Coordinates of C-alpha atoms in Angstrom, one line a residue:
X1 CA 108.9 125.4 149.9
X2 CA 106.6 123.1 147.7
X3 CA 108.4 120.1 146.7
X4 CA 109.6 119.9 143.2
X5 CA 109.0 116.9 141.2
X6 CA 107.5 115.5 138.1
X7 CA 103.5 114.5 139.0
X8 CA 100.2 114.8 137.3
X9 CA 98.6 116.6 139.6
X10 CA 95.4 116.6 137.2
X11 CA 95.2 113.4 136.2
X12 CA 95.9 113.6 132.4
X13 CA 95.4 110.1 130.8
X14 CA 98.3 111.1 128.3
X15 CA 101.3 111.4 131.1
X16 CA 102.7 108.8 133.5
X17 CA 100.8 108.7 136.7
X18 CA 103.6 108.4 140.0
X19 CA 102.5 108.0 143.4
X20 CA 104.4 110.5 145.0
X21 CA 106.4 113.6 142.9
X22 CA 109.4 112.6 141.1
X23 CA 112.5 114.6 141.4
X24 CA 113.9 113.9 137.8
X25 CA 116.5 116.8 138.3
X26 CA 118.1 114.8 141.5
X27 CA 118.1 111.4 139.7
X28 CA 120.6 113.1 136.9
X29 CA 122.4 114.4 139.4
X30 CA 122.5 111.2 141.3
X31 CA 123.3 109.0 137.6
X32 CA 126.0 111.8 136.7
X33 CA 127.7 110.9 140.6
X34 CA 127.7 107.6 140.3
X35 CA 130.3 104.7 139.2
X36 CA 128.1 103.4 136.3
X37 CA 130.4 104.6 133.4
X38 CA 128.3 106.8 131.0
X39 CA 129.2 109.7 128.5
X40 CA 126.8 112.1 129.2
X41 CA 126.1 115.1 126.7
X42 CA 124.4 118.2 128.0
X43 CA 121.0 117.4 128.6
X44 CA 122.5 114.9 130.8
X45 CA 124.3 116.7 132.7
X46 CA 122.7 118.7 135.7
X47 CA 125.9 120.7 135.8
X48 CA 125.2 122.3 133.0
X49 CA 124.5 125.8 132.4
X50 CA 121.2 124.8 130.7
X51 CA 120.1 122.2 133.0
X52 CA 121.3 124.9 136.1
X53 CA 119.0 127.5 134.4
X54 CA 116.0 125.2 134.1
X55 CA 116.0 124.0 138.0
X56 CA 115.8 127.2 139.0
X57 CA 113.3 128.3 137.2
X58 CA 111.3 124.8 138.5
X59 CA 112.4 126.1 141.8
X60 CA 111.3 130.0 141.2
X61 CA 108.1 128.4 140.1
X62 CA 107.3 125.7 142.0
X63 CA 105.1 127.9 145.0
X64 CA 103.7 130.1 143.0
X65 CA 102.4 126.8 140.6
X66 CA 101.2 125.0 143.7
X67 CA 99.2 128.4 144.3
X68 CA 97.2 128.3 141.1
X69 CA 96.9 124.3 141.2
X70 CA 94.3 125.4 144.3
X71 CA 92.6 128.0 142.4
X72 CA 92.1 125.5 139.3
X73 CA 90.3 122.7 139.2
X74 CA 91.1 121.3 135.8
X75 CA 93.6 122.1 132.9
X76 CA 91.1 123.6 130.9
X77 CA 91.0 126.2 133.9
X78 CA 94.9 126.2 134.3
X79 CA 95.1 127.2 130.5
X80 CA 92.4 129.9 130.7
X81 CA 94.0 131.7 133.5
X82 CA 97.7 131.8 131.8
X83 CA 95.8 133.0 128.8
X84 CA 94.5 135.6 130.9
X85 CA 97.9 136.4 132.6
X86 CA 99.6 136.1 128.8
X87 CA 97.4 137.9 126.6
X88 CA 93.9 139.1 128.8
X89 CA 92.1 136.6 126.6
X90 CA 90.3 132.9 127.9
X91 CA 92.1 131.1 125.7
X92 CA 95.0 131.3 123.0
X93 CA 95.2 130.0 119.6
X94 CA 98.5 127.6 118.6
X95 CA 99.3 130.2 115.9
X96 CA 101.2 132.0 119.4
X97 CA 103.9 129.6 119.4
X98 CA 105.2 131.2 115.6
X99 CA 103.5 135.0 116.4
X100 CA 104.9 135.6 120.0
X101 CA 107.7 132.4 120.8
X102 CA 109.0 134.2 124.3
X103 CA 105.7 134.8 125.9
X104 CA 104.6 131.5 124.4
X105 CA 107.3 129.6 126.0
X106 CA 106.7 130.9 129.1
X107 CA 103.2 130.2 129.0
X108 CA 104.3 126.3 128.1
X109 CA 106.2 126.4 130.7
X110 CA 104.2 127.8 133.1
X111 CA 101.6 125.3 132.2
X112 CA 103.9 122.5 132.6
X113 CA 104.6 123.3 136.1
X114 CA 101.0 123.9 137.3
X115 CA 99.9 120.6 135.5
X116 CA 102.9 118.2 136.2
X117 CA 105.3 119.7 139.1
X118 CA 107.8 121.1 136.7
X119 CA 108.5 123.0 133.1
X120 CA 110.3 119.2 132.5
X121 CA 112.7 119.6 128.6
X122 CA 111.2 122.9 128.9
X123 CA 110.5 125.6 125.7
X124 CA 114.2 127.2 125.2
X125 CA 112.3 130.6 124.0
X126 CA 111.3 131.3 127.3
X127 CA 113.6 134.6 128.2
X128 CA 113.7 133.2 132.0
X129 CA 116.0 130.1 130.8
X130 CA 119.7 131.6 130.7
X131 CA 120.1 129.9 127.4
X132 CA 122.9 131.5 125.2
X133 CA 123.2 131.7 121.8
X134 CA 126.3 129.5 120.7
X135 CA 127.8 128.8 117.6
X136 CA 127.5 125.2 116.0
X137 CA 131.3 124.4 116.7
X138 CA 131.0 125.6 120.6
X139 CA 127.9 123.4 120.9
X140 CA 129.7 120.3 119.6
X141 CA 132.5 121.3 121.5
X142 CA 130.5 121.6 124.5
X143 CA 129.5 118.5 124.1
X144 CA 132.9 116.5 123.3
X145 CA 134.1 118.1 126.9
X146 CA 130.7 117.1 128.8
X147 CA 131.2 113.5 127.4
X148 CA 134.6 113.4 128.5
X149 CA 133.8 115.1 131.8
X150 CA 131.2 113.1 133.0
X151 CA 132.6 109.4 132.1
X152 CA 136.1 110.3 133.8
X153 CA 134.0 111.5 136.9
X154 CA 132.0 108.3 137.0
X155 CA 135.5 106.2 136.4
X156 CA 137.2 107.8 139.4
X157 CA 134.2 107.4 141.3
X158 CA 134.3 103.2 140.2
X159 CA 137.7 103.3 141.5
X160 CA 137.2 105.1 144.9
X161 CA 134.3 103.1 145.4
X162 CA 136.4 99.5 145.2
X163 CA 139.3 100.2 146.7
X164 CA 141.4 101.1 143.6
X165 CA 143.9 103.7 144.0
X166 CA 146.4 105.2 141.1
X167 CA 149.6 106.4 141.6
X168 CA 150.7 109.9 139.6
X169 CA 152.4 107.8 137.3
X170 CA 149.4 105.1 136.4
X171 CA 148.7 105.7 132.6
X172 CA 146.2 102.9 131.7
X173 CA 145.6 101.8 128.7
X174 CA 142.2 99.5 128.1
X175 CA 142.1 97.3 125.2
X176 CA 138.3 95.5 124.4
X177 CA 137.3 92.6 123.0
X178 CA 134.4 93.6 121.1
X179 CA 133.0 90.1 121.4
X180 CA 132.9 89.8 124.8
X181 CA 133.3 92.7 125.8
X182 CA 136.4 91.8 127.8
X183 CA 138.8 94.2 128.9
X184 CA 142.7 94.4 129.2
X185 CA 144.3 96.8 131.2
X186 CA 147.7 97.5 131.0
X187 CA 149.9 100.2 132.2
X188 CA 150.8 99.8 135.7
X189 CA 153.6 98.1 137.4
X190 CA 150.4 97.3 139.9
X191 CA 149.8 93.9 139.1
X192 CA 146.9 93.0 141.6
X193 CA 145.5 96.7 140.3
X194 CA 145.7 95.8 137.0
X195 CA 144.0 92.1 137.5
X196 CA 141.3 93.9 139.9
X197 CA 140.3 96.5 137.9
X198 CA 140.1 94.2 134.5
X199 CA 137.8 91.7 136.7
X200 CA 135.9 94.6 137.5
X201 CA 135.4 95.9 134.2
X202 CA 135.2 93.2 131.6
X203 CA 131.7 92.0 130.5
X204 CA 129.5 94.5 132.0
X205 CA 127.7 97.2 131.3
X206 CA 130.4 99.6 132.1
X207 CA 132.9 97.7 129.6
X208 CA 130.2 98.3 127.1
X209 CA 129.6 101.6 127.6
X210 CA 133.6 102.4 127.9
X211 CA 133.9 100.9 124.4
X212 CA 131.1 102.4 122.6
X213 CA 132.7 105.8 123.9
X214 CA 136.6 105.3 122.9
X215 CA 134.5 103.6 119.7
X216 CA 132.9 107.4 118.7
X217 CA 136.3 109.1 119.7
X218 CA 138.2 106.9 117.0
X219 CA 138.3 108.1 113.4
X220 CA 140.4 105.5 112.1
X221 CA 138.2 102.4 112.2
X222 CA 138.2 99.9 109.5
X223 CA 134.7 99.8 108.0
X224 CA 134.8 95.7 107.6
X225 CA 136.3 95.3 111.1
X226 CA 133.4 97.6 112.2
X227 CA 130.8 95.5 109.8
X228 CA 131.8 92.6 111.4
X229 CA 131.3 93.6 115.1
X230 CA 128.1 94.8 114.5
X231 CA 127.1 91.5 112.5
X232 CA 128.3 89.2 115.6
X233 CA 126.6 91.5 117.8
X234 CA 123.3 91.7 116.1
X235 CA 123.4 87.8 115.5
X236 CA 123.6 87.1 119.1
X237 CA 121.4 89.1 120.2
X238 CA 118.1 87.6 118.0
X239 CA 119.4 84.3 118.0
X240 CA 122.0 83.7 120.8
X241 CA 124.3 82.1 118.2
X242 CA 127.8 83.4 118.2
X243 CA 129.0 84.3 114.0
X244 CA 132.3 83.2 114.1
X245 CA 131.1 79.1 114.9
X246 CA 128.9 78.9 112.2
X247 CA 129.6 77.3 108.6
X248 CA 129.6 79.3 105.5
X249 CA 128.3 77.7 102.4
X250 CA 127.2 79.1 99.0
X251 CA 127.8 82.5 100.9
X252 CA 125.1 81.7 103.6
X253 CA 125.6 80.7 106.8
X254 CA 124.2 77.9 108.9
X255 CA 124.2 75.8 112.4
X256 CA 125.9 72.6 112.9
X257 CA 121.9 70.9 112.4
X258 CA 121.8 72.7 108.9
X259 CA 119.5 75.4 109.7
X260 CA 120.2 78.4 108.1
X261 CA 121.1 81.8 109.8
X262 CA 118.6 83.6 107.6
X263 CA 115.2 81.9 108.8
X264 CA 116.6 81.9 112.3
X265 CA 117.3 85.5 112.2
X266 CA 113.3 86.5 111.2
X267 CA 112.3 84.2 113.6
X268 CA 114.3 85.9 116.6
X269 CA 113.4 89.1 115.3
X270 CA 110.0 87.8 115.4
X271 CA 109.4 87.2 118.5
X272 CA 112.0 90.0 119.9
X273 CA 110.6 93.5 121.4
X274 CA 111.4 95.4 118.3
X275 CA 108.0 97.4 117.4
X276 CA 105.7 95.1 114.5
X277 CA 106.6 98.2 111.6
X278 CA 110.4 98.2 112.4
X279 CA 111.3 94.0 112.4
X280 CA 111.7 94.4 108.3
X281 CA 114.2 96.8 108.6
X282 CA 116.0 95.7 111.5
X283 CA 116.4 92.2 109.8
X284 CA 117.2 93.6 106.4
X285 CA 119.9 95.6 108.6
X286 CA 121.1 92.9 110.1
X287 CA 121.2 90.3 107.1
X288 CA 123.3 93.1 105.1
X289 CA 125.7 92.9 107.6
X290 CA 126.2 89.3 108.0
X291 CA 125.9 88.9 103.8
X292 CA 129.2 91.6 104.2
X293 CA 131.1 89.1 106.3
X294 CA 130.2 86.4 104.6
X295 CA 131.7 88.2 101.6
X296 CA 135.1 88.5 102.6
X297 CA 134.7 85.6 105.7
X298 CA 135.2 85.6 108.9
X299 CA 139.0 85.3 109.3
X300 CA 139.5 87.6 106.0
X301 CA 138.3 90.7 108.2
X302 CA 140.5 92.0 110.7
X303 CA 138.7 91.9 114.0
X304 CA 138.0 95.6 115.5
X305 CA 141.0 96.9 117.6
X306 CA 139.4 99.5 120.2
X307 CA 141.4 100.9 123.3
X308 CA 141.5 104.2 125.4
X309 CA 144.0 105.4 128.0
X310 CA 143.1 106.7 131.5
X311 CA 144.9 108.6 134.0
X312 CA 144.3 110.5 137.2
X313 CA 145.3 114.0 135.3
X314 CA 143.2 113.9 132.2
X315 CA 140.4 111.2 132.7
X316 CA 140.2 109.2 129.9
X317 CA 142.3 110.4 127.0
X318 CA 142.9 109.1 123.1
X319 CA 146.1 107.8 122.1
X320 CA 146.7 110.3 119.8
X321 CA 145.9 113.2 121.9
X322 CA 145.2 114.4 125.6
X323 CA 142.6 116.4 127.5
X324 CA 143.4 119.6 128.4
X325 CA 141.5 120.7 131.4

């Protein structure tokens, strides 16, 4: 059986080179396993009946591919024989992708595992995929339950993997600081549970993650509170300074030294990563956000109140409702 794996087998300056193939499929599968807390939607999850259908069609393919790679010496060969196996021409026009969509999508995907070890996001059309036609509702419904799924799999997992065992009647309930991202778990008469598992979680990535989740499962936020959250966290992150220590005057903030927040905002976003045609927007973002705190200041805005509840039953679960598996 020929290996399956992302490679670019012909050298195309446009795609990432690798030194050996990439299995891409068994790295999702690995990330979806793991403890690193992570609400993963369909196309992240390998379990899914998409993501099922497209390994094995890598894995249907993957001899036959490695078969024509040794007959071709180029892409401009690969393309002319799938035109030939397609349509009995030596080459196609783009105009096939709106005429014939299924046999067009197979010949993408064909292509893409010839030239690169595997059909990769892979054209839907392509009548081999087993890719169902669903309504709008089931999709997002779909989706809610793979979140859920896959972030209550990768909590039990951070549990089993330190030690950290529930009893049937556990319900936690972890409360954020949205600061910090501390966390506060109650809901045990554990007590060393409780304090290991809030060491565990607070101020890492899988306290941040855990947040921004329960965050997108609460309707009821407070669009201030929310405002100024994303103000302190914007703040801090092109200019290390923390919002809440800094004086307001005249409706503008500034350090203790008198420089104001403005200039030292375009100057971390500056010389931050953010691409040269985006820094405009993502400082006119960010100084509409701290002008809206400063509005109403600091200690006028409630700060955000964000929790979820977690058991071994149902995973994580709202406070207003459970998951019914």
């Amino acid at each position: 059986m020929t290996e399956i794996g992302y490679y670019n087998y012909y050298n195309n300056t446009h795609r990432m080179t690798v030194d050996k193939p990439k299995d891409w499929y068994q790295q999702m599968v690995d990330r979806y396993n793991s403890d690193e807390l992570k609400a993963k939607d369909e196309n992240s999850n390998p379990y899914s009946e998409y993501n099922l259908s497209v390994r094995a069609l890598d894995e249907k393919l993957a001899d036959w591919a490695s078969s024509v790679r040794s007959k071709c010496k180029n892409e401009a060969e690969v393309r002319q024989y799938l035109s030939q196996k397609y349509w009995g021409v030596d080459g196609i026009g783009y105009t096939k992708k709106f005429d014939d969509p299924e046999t067009y999508a197979m010949y993408e995907n064909d292509y893409n595992a010839i030239c690169f070890g595997t059909v990769g996001g892979a054209n839907r059309n392509d009548p081999r995929l087993n890719n169902p036609t669903q309504t709008l509702e089931s999709y997002e419904a779909g989706q809610i339950k793979d979140r859920h799924d896959s972030i209550s799999l990768n909590m039990e997992n951070l549990l089993k993997n330190n030690g950290i065992e529930l009893s049937a009647n556990d319900n936690l309930l972890l409360s954020f600081n949205p600061y910090n991202f501390g966390v506060n778990v109650s809901g045990s008469d554990n007590k060393e549970l409780l304090s290991k598992l809030t060491d565990l979680l607070s101020g890492t990535k899988n306290s941040q993650n855990l947040m921004y989740y329960a965050m997108n499962l609460d309707s009821t936020i407070n669009g201030d509170s929310l405002a100024k959250f994303r103000a302190y966290q914007e703040v801090k992150k092109y200019t290390d300074l923390d919002l809440s220590q800094l004086t307001l005057k005249d409706g503008e903030y500034y350090t203790s030294d008198g420089k104001a927040l403005a200039e030292l905002l375009k100057e971390g976003i500056e010389n931050s990563s953010v691409g040269l045609e985006f820094k405009g927007t993502a400082y006119n973002y960010t100084k509409e956000l701290v002008d809206r705190v400063a509005q109403k200041g600091w200690y006028s805005i409630e700060d955000l109140k964000i929790s979820i509840a977690y058991n071994q039953n149902n995973g994580f679960y709202t406070l207003e409702n459970t998951w019914e598996i």
